[in-house]
Coordinates of C-alpha atoms in Angstrom, one line a residue:
Chain S
M42 CA -16.9 59.7 -66.2
N43 CA -19.6 61.5 -64.2
I44 CA -21.3 62.8 -67.3
V45 CA -21.6 59.3 -68.7
Y46 CA -23.1 58.1 -65.5
A47 CA -25.7 60.9 -65.6
V48 CA -26.6 60.1 -69.2
I49 CA -26.9 56.4 -68.4
V50 CA -29.1 57.0 -65.4
L51 CA -31.4 59.4 -67.1
G52 CA -31.5 57.4 -70.3
V53 CA -32.4 54.3 -68.3
M54 CA -35.2 56.2 -66.6
A55 CA -36.5 57.5 -69.9
V56 CA -36.5 54.1 -71.4
V57 CA -38.3 52.6 -68.3
F58 CA -40.9 55.3 -68.4
G59 CA -41.3 54.9 -72.1
L60 CA -41.8 51.2 -71.6
I61 CA -44.3 51.7 -68.8
L62 CA -46.3 54.1 -71.0
A63 CA -46.2 51.8 -73.9
I64 CA -47.5 48.9 -71.8
A65 CA -50.1 51.2 -70.2
A66 CA -51.2 52.3 -73.6
K67 CA -51.9 48.7 -74.5
V68 CA -53.4 47.7 -71.1
F69 CA -55.6 50.8 -70.8
E70 CA -56.5 51.0 -74.5
V71 CA -60.0 52.2 -75.0
E72 CA -61.5 51.3 -78.3
V73 CA -62.6 54.4 -80.2
D74 CA -64.8 54.1 -83.1
P75 CA -62.6 55.0 -86.1
R76 CA -65.4 57.2 -87.4
L77 CA -65.2 59.5 -84.5
P78 CA -62.0 61.4 -85.4
Q79 CA -63.2 61.5 -89.0
I80 CA -66.5 63.1 -88.1
Q81 CA -64.7 65.5 -85.8
A82 CA -62.5 66.5 -88.7
A83 CA -65.5 67.2 -90.9
L84 CA -67.0 69.6 -88.3
A85 CA -66.2 73.3 -88.3
G86 CA -63.9 73.0 -85.3
A87 CA -64.8 76.3 -83.8
N88 CA -66.3 74.9 -80.6
C89 CA -69.1 77.5 -81.0
G90 CA -71.7 75.4 -79.2
G91 CA -74.3 76.2 -81.7
C92 CA -75.3 72.6 -82.0
G93 CA -76.1 72.5 -78.3
Y94 CA -73.4 70.0 -77.4
P95 CA -70.3 70.8 -75.4
G96 CA -67.8 71.6 -78.2
C97 CA -67.1 69.8 -81.5
A98 CA -66.0 66.6 -79.8
G99 CA -69.3 66.3 -78.0
C100 CA -71.2 67.0 -81.2
A101 CA -69.2 64.3 -83.0
E102 CA -70.0 61.8 -80.3
A103 CA -73.7 62.7 -80.5
I104 CA -73.7 62.3 -84.3
L105 CA -72.0 58.9 -84.0
A106 CA -74.5 57.8 -81.4
G107 CA -77.3 58.9 -83.7
K108 CA -78.6 61.5 -81.2
A109 CA -77.8 64.4 -83.5
P110 CA -78.5 64.7 -87.3
V111 CA -75.5 64.7 -89.6
S112 CA -76.3 68.3 -90.4
A113 CA -76.1 69.2 -86.7
C114 CA -73.1 71.5 -87.3
A115 CA -74.4 74.6 -89.0
P116 CA -70.9 76.2 -89.5
A117 CA -69.7 73.2 -91.4
G118 CA -72.6 73.7 -93.8
A119 CA -74.0 71.4 -96.4
E120 CA -70.5 70.4 -97.4
G121 CA -69.6 69.2 -93.9
A122 CA -73.0 67.4 -93.6
A123 CA -72.3 65.6 -96.8
K124 CA -68.9 64.5 -95.6
I125 CA -70.3 63.3 -92.3
A126 CA -73.2 61.5 -94.1
A127 CA -70.6 59.7 -96.2
I128 CA -68.7 58.6 -93.1
M129 CA -71.9 57.5 -91.4
G130 CA -73.1 55.8 -94.6
M131 CA -76.2 57.9 -94.8
E132 CA -77.7 60.1 -97.4
A133 CA -76.8 63.7 -97.3
P134 CA -79.6 66.1 -96.6
S135 CA -80.1 68.7 -99.3
G136 CA -80.4 72.3 -98.2
E137 CA -79.2 75.6 -99.3
K138 CA -76.8 77.8 -97.3
K139 CA -78.5 79.9 -94.7
V140 CA -77.2 82.9 -92.7
A141 CA -78.4 85.0 -89.8
H142 CA -80.1 88.3 -90.4
V143 CA -81.1 91.1 -87.9
M144 CA -84.7 92.2 -88.4
C145 CA -84.4 95.8 -87.3
N146 CA -83.2 98.9 -88.9
G147 CA -84.2 101.3 -86.1
G148 CA -81.2 102.1 -84.0
T149 CA -80.5 105.8 -84.1
N150 CA -83.8 106.3 -86.1
A151 CA -85.7 105.1 -83.1
V152 CA -86.8 107.5 -80.3
K153 CA -85.1 107.1 -77.0
N154 CA -87.1 107.4 -73.8
F155 CA -84.0 107.9 -71.6
E156 CA -80.3 107.3 -71.8
Y157 CA -79.3 103.8 -70.5
R158 CA -75.9 103.8 -68.8
G159 CA -75.9 100.4 -67.1
V160 CA -74.1 97.2 -68.0
T161 CA -73.5 97.1 -71.7
D162 CA -75.5 94.0 -72.3
C163 CA -78.8 93.7 -74.2
L164 CA -80.4 91.3 -71.7
A165 CA -79.5 93.6 -68.8
A166 CA -80.9 96.6 -70.7
T167 CA -84.2 94.9 -71.3
K168 CA -84.5 94.5 -67.5
V169 CA -84.5 98.2 -66.8
C170 CA -87.9 99.8 -66.9
G171 CA -89.2 97.0 -69.2
G172 CA -86.4 97.7 -71.7
D173 CA -87.9 101.1 -72.4
A174 CA -84.6 102.9 -73.0
S175 CA -85.5 102.8 -76.6
A176 CA -89.2 103.6 -77.2
C177 CA -89.5 100.7 -79.6
R178 CA -90.1 97.6 -77.5
Y179 CA -89.2 95.3 -80.5
G180 CA -86.0 96.9 -81.8
C181 CA -82.3 96.2 -81.6
L182 CA -80.8 97.6 -78.5
G183 CA -77.3 97.8 -80.0
F184 CA -75.3 96.8 -76.9
G185 CA -73.8 93.9 -78.8
S186 CA -74.7 90.8 -76.9
C187 CA -74.8 89.1 -80.3
V188 CA -71.4 90.5 -81.2
A189 CA -69.9 89.0 -78.1
A190 CA -71.6 85.7 -78.8
C191 CA -70.3 85.4 -82.4
K192 CA -67.2 83.2 -82.7
F193 CA -66.7 84.1 -86.3
D194 CA -66.5 87.9 -86.2
A195 CA -69.5 88.0 -88.5
I196 CA -71.8 90.4 -86.6
H197 CA -71.1 93.9 -85.7
I198 CA -73.0 97.0 -84.6
G199 CA -73.4 99.2 -87.6
E200 CA -73.2 102.9 -88.0
N201 CA -76.9 103.4 -87.0
G202 CA -76.6 101.4 -83.8
V203 CA -78.1 98.2 -85.1
A204 CA -76.4 94.9 -85.4
V205 CA -75.5 93.9 -88.9
V206 CA -74.6 90.4 -90.1
D207 CA -71.6 89.9 -92.5
K208 CA -73.1 87.1 -94.5
E209 CA -69.8 86.1 -96.0
K210 CA -68.5 85.3 -92.6
C211 CA -71.7 84.0 -91.0
T212 CA -71.9 80.3 -90.6
N213 CA -75.4 80.2 -89.2
C214 CA -74.3 78.6 -85.9
G215 CA -77.2 80.3 -84.1
A216 CA -75.2 81.8 -81.2
C217 CA -76.4 85.3 -82.0
R218 CA -80.0 84.1 -82.3
E219 CA -79.7 82.7 -78.8
A220 CA -78.0 85.8 -77.4
C221 CA -80.6 88.3 -78.7
P222 CA -83.1 88.9 -75.9
R223 CA -85.6 90.4 -78.4
K224 CA -85.3 87.5 -80.8
L225 CA -84.6 89.8 -83.7
I226 CA -82.1 87.6 -85.4
V227 CA -83.5 85.0 -87.8
E228 CA -82.3 82.4 -90.2
V229 CA -82.6 83.5 -93.8
P230 CA -81.4 82.0 -97.1
Y231 CA -78.0 83.2 -98.2
K232 CA -79.3 84.2 -101.6
Q233 CA -82.1 86.4 -100.1
K234 CA -81.5 90.1 -100.8
V235 CA -84.8 91.6 -99.7
F236 CA -85.6 91.9 -96.0
V237 CA -88.3 93.6 -93.9
N238 CA -86.0 95.2 -91.4
C239 CA -88.6 95.8 -88.7
S240 CA -90.2 93.6 -86.2
N241 CA -92.5 96.1 -84.5
K242 CA -95.9 94.4 -84.1
D243 CA -97.8 97.6 -82.9
R244 CA -100.3 99.4 -85.1
G245 CA -99.2 102.0 -87.6
P246 CA -99.7 105.2 -85.6
A247 CA -98.0 103.8 -82.5
V248 CA -95.1 102.6 -84.6
T249 CA -94.6 105.9 -86.4
K250 CA -94.2 107.6 -83.0
V251 CA -91.3 105.5 -81.9
C252 CA -89.2 104.9 -85.1
A253 CA -88.7 106.6 -88.4
N254 CA -87.8 103.4 -90.2
S255 CA -90.6 101.2 -89.1
C256 CA -93.1 99.0 -90.8
I257 CA -96.6 100.6 -90.3
A258 CA -98.4 97.6 -91.9
C259 CA -99.9 99.8 -94.7
G260 CA -99.8 96.9 -97.1
M261 CA -98.2 98.7 -100.0
C262 CA -95.6 96.0 -100.3
E263 CA -98.3 93.3 -100.3
R264 CA -100.2 95.0 -103.2
T265 CA -97.0 95.6 -105.2
C266 CA -95.6 92.1 -105.0
K267 CA -96.3 90.1 -108.1
F268 CA -95.3 86.8 -106.6
D269 CA -97.5 86.8 -103.5
A270 CA -94.4 86.7 -101.5
I271 CA -94.9 89.4 -98.9
H272 CA -97.8 89.7 -96.5
V273 CA -98.7 91.8 -93.5
V274 CA -98.9 89.5 -90.4
N275 CA -99.5 90.9 -86.9
N276 CA -99.0 94.4 -88.2
V277 CA -95.6 93.7 -89.7
A278 CA -94.7 92.7 -93.3
V279 CA -93.2 89.2 -93.6
I280 CA -91.5 87.9 -96.7
D281 CA -92.0 84.3 -97.7
Y282 CA -88.5 83.5 -98.8
D283 CA -89.6 80.5 -100.9
K284 CA -91.7 82.7 -103.1
C285 CA -89.6 85.9 -103.1
R286 CA -87.6 86.5 -106.3
N287 CA -85.6 89.4 -104.9
C288 CA -87.2 91.9 -107.4
T289 CA -87.0 94.7 -104.8
M290 CA -90.3 96.2 -105.9
C291 CA -91.7 96.0 -102.3
A292 CA -88.6 97.9 -101.1
K293 CA -89.3 100.6 -103.6
A294 CA -93.0 100.7 -102.7
C295 CA -92.5 101.0 -99.0
P296 CA -93.3 104.5 -97.8
K297 CA -91.1 104.2 -94.7
G298 CA -87.9 102.7 -96.1
A299 CA -88.4 99.6 -93.8
I300 CA -87.5 97.1 -96.5
E301 CA -83.9 96.4 -97.5
P302 CA -82.4 97.3 -100.0
I303 CA -83.6 100.8 -99.1
P304 CA -84.1 102.6 -102.5
T305 CA -82.4 105.9 -103.3
A306 CA -84.6 109.0 -103.9
E307 CA -84.1 108.6 -107.6
E308 CA -85.2 105.0 -107.7
K309 CA -88.2 105.9 -105.7
E310 CA -89.2 108.7 -108.2
K311 CA -88.7 106.3 -111.0
F312 CA -90.9 103.7 -109.3
K313 CA -93.6 106.2 -108.6
A314 CA -93.6 107.4 -112.2
A315 CA -93.8 103.8 -113.4
Q316 CA -96.7 103.1 -111.0
K317 CA -98.5 106.3 -112.2
A318 CA -98.0 105.3 -115.9
A319 CA -99.3 101.8 -115.2
A320 CA -102.3 103.2 -113.4
E321 CA -103.0 105.6 -116.3
R322 CA -102.7 102.8 -118.8
K323 CA -105.0 100.7 -116.7
A324 CA -107.5 103.6 -116.5
A325 CA -107.3 104.2 -120.3
A326 CA -107.8 100.5 -121.0
A327 CA -110.8 100.5 -118.6
K328 CA -112.2 103.5 -120.3
A329 CA -111.7 102.0 -123.8
A330 CA -113.4 98.8 -122.5
A331 CA -116.3 100.8 -121.1
E332 CA -116.7 102.6 -124.4
K333 CA -116.5 99.4 -126.3
A334 CA -119.2 97.9 -124.0
G335 CA -121.3 101.1 -124.5
Q336 CA -121.3 100.8 -128.3
Chain R
M193 CA -42.6 64.0 -37.3
S194 CA -45.8 64.9 -35.6
I195 CA -49.3 65.9 -36.4
T196 CA -48.3 69.5 -35.7
S197 CA -45.6 69.5 -38.3
L198 CA -48.1 68.2 -40.9
L199 CA -50.6 70.8 -39.8
A200 CA -48.0 73.5 -40.2
I201 CA -47.1 72.2 -43.6
S202 CA -50.7 72.2 -44.7
L203 CA -51.5 75.6 -43.4
G204 CA -48.3 77.0 -45.0
A205 CA -49.1 75.4 -48.3
I206 CA -52.7 76.5 -48.4
L207 CA -52.5 80.0 -46.9
T208 CA -49.1 81.5 -45.8
N209 CA -47.0 80.2 -48.7
N210 CA -49.8 79.7 -51.2
F211 CA -48.3 78.4 -54.4
I212 CA -49.9 81.1 -56.5
F213 CA -50.2 84.2 -54.3
A214 CA -47.0 83.9 -52.3
Q215 CA -44.6 81.7 -54.5
F216 CA -46.0 82.7 -57.9
L217 CA -45.9 79.2 -59.3
G218 CA -48.5 77.9 -61.7
I219 CA -49.5 81.3 -62.9
C220 CA -50.2 80.2 -66.5
P221 CA -53.2 77.9 -65.7
F222 CA -54.2 80.3 -63.0
L223 CA -54.7 83.1 -65.6
G224 CA -55.6 80.8 -68.5
V225 CA -58.5 78.8 -67.0
S226 CA -60.0 81.2 -64.5
K227 CA -62.7 82.7 -66.6
K228 CA -65.5 80.5 -65.2
I229 CA -65.8 79.0 -61.8
D230 CA -66.6 75.4 -62.9
T231 CA -63.6 75.1 -65.3
A232 CA -61.4 76.7 -62.6
V233 CA -62.5 74.2 -60.0
G234 CA -61.9 71.3 -62.5
M235 CA -58.4 72.6 -63.1
G236 CA -57.8 73.0 -59.4
A237 CA -59.0 69.5 -58.7
A238 CA -56.8 68.0 -61.5
V239 CA -53.7 69.9 -60.2
T240 CA -54.3 68.8 -56.6
F241 CA -54.5 65.2 -57.8
V242 CA -51.4 65.4 -59.9
M243 CA -49.4 67.3 -57.3
G244 CA -50.1 64.7 -54.6
L245 CA -49.1 61.9 -57.0
A246 CA -46.0 63.8 -58.3
S247 CA -44.7 64.5 -54.8
A248 CA -45.0 60.8 -53.9
V249 CA -43.3 59.5 -57.1
C250 CA -40.6 62.3 -57.1
F251 CA -39.7 61.4 -53.5
G252 CA -38.8 57.9 -54.7
I253 CA -36.9 59.2 -57.7
N254 CA -35.0 61.7 -55.6
Q255 CA -33.9 58.8 -53.3
L256 CA -32.5 57.1 -56.4
L257 CA -30.8 60.2 -57.6
V258 CA -29.2 60.9 -54.2
A259 CA -28.0 57.2 -54.0
A260 CA -26.4 57.7 -57.5
G261 CA -24.9 61.0 -56.5
L262 CA -26.8 62.8 -59.2
E263 CA -28.7 65.5 -57.2
Y264 CA -28.0 68.1 -59.8
M265 CA -30.2 66.2 -62.3
Q266 CA -33.3 66.7 -60.2
T267 CA -35.0 69.3 -62.4
V268 CA -34.6 67.2 -65.6
A269 CA -35.5 64.0 -63.9
F270 CA -38.6 65.5 -62.3
I271 CA -39.8 67.0 -65.5
L272 CA -39.5 63.6 -67.1
V273 CA -41.3 61.9 -64.2
I274 CA -44.1 64.4 -64.2
A275 CA -44.7 64.3 -67.9
A276 CA -44.8 60.4 -67.9
L277 CA -47.0 60.4 -64.8
V278 CA -49.6 62.7 -66.3
Q279 CA -49.7 60.6 -69.4
F280 CA -50.1 57.5 -67.4
V281 CA -52.8 59.0 -65.2
E282 CA -54.6 60.1 -68.3
M283 CA -54.6 56.7 -69.8
F284 CA -55.6 55.1 -66.5
L285 CA -58.5 57.4 -66.0
K286 CA -59.7 57.1 -69.6
K287 CA -60.0 53.4 -69.2
N288 CA -61.2 53.0 -65.6
V289 CA -62.8 56.3 -64.5
P290 CA -64.2 57.8 -67.8
T291 CA -66.5 60.1 -65.9
L292 CA -63.6 61.8 -64.1
Y293 CA -61.7 61.7 -67.3
T294 CA -64.3 63.7 -69.2
A295 CA -64.8 66.0 -66.2
L296 CA -61.1 66.9 -66.1
G297 CA -61.0 67.0 -69.9
V298 CA -58.3 69.0 -71.5
Y299 CA -56.9 70.2 -68.1
L300 CA -55.2 67.0 -67.3
P301 CA -52.6 67.0 -70.1
L302 CA -52.2 70.8 -69.6
I303 CA -50.8 70.1 -66.1
T304 CA -47.7 68.6 -67.6
T305 CA -46.4 72.1 -68.1
N306 CA -47.7 73.4 -64.8
C307 CA -44.7 74.8 -62.8
A308 CA -46.5 74.4 -59.5
V309 CA -46.2 70.6 -60.0
L310 CA -42.5 70.8 -60.7
G311 CA -42.2 73.4 -57.9
V312 CA -43.7 71.1 -55.3
A313 CA -41.3 68.3 -56.2
L314 CA -38.3 70.6 -55.9
L315 CA -39.5 72.2 -52.7
N316 CA -40.0 68.8 -51.1
V317 CA -36.3 68.2 -51.7
Q318 CA -35.2 71.7 -50.6
N319 CA -37.2 71.4 -47.4
D320 CA -35.9 67.9 -46.6
Y321 CA -39.4 66.5 -46.2
N322 CA -39.9 62.8 -45.6
F323 CA -42.4 60.8 -47.7
I324 CA -45.6 61.6 -45.7
Q325 CA -44.6 65.2 -45.4
S326 CA -44.0 65.4 -49.1
V327 CA -47.3 63.9 -50.0
V328 CA -49.1 66.2 -47.5
Y329 CA -47.3 69.2 -48.9
G330 CA -48.2 68.2 -52.5
I331 CA -51.9 67.7 -51.8
T332 CA -52.3 70.8 -49.6
G333 CA -50.3 72.8 -52.1
G334 CA -52.8 71.7 -54.7
L335 CA -55.7 72.6 -52.4
G336 CA -54.1 76.1 -52.0
F337 CA -54.0 76.3 -55.8
L338 CA -57.7 75.2 -55.9
L339 CA -58.6 77.9 -53.4
A340 CA -56.7 80.6 -55.3
I341 CA -58.1 79.8 -58.7
F342 CA -61.6 79.5 -57.3
L343 CA -61.4 82.9 -55.6
F344 CA -59.9 84.4 -58.7
A345 CA -62.5 82.9 -61.0
A346 CA -65.3 84.1 -58.8
V347 CA -64.0 87.6 -59.0
R348 CA -63.4 87.4 -62.8
E349 CA -67.0 86.2 -63.4
Q350 CA -68.2 89.4 -61.8
L351 CA -65.5 91.5 -63.6
E352 CA -67.2 90.5 -66.9
F353 CA -70.0 92.8 -66.0
A354 CA -68.0 95.6 -64.6
D355 CA -67.9 98.8 -66.6
N356 CA -64.1 99.1 -66.7
P357 CA -62.1 101.8 -68.5
K358 CA -61.4 100.4 -72.0
C359 CA -57.7 100.1 -71.5
F360 CA -58.2 97.9 -68.4
D361 CA -60.8 95.6 -69.9
G362 CA -60.0 91.9 -69.9
F363 CA -56.6 90.8 -68.8
P364 CA -55.2 94.0 -67.3
I365 CA -58.0 94.3 -64.7
A366 CA -57.6 90.5 -64.1
L367 CA -53.9 91.0 -63.3
I368 CA -54.6 93.9 -61.0
T369 CA -57.2 91.8 -59.2
A370 CA -54.7 88.9 -58.9
G371 CA -52.2 91.4 -57.4
L372 CA -54.8 92.6 -54.9
I373 CA -55.7 89.1 -53.8
A374 CA -52.0 88.3 -53.4
L375 CA -51.7 91.4 -51.2
A376 CA -54.7 90.1 -49.1
F377 CA -53.0 86.7 -48.8
M378 CA -49.9 88.4 -47.3
G379 CA -52.1 89.0 -44.3
F380 CA -51.8 85.2 -43.6
S381 CA -48.1 85.5 -43.1
G382 CA -48.8 86.3 -39.5
L383 CA -50.3 82.9 -38.9
K384 CA -48.3 80.5 -36.6
V385 CA -49.0 77.0 -35.6
W386 CA -47.6 75.7 -32.3

């Protein structure tokens, strides 16, 4: 008998609470725009904060309010932007996929002024003696602030002590770009294969002293490029990704191996031989032209 | 009932019998949301609020159960009450105090599963507290939780930058820290009010 009593009392309590909650749900109902959950579903859902809003819910609200563009969520990519644009009844912005890239290949190739043993954080390291632990004042410190910032496991410190982006995993959320105190991480097109992996803006001789893999602003790449896509600006070569066709000629021409993909010795020889042959042909042609003019 | 008894209850709930450091209740949110001070304080505030409410409501429910001779159903009934209460409070806040709702955010529904809230309801019954004593115990117990999680979060923020041995990095060192703070709180057991 007792058990029945207990069941009844608890059952009645449950029903009463259920009713109260059901009524409360009606009374305290807040009208939510039906597009809000849809937009949130189209976002990447990583709560990475790359958009600058507190989490994906915040971003969805901002998009709905028109404060953020439909493409605010970089991890969701063009696909997500298109979905959100459809929900919002707007036209999807076109744009190719972009990823992050670390513009440094120094690391263990760079000279060290002293051994830094403080907090393993890049920003902290830059505060010690003006960040002079590594003699290059522009290079990657390799303490992994970007690695800690990445929510997608897409950036890691490579063998040579420089952060490397895994572009398959990268969603271009921008967290690593924010985290890098030296602003070495930039946005590049996913398709791009050739990069100048140096950001040192000092003049050639000064750069040579601090890093074996540095851009010395010699201009070889600029002269080699057939597409006018690489130029030396502020003593460092910069690729115009709109013009670059990924032919890798500049990488082969670079005397310092500062341009990715770094050519093998064999490729380098081949390139030199080809250059020489071209120069000879040019000289022969000039000679022939001169002779012709002389006649 | 006098002011002294309420003072004794408050002091006990906040310091000597702190819910986390002396009674080890509510450890999950204590470890889960103590990485940053502001989220920790948000959680603490939400817990304080719900603990006060829960002790008030559970006092009434307990009277009902005693009248029906069903004291042994306390645990089940209290869980039901707390879950319903948290749901109700969430809906109420969402409609009427949206700023507080967004400030508490995800922590409010998380409290449903907070053992400190169930603990305060059961301890009220165990200690034979009357209504006012129950509510005071609930609120001050929540304040004790707030104090504990705030202190712990402050230490953990600093721990982020400490150069720990690899095997201690993260949770292990946090647990050691929690143990040390608990030891420090044992010092309060000498406190007496009257």
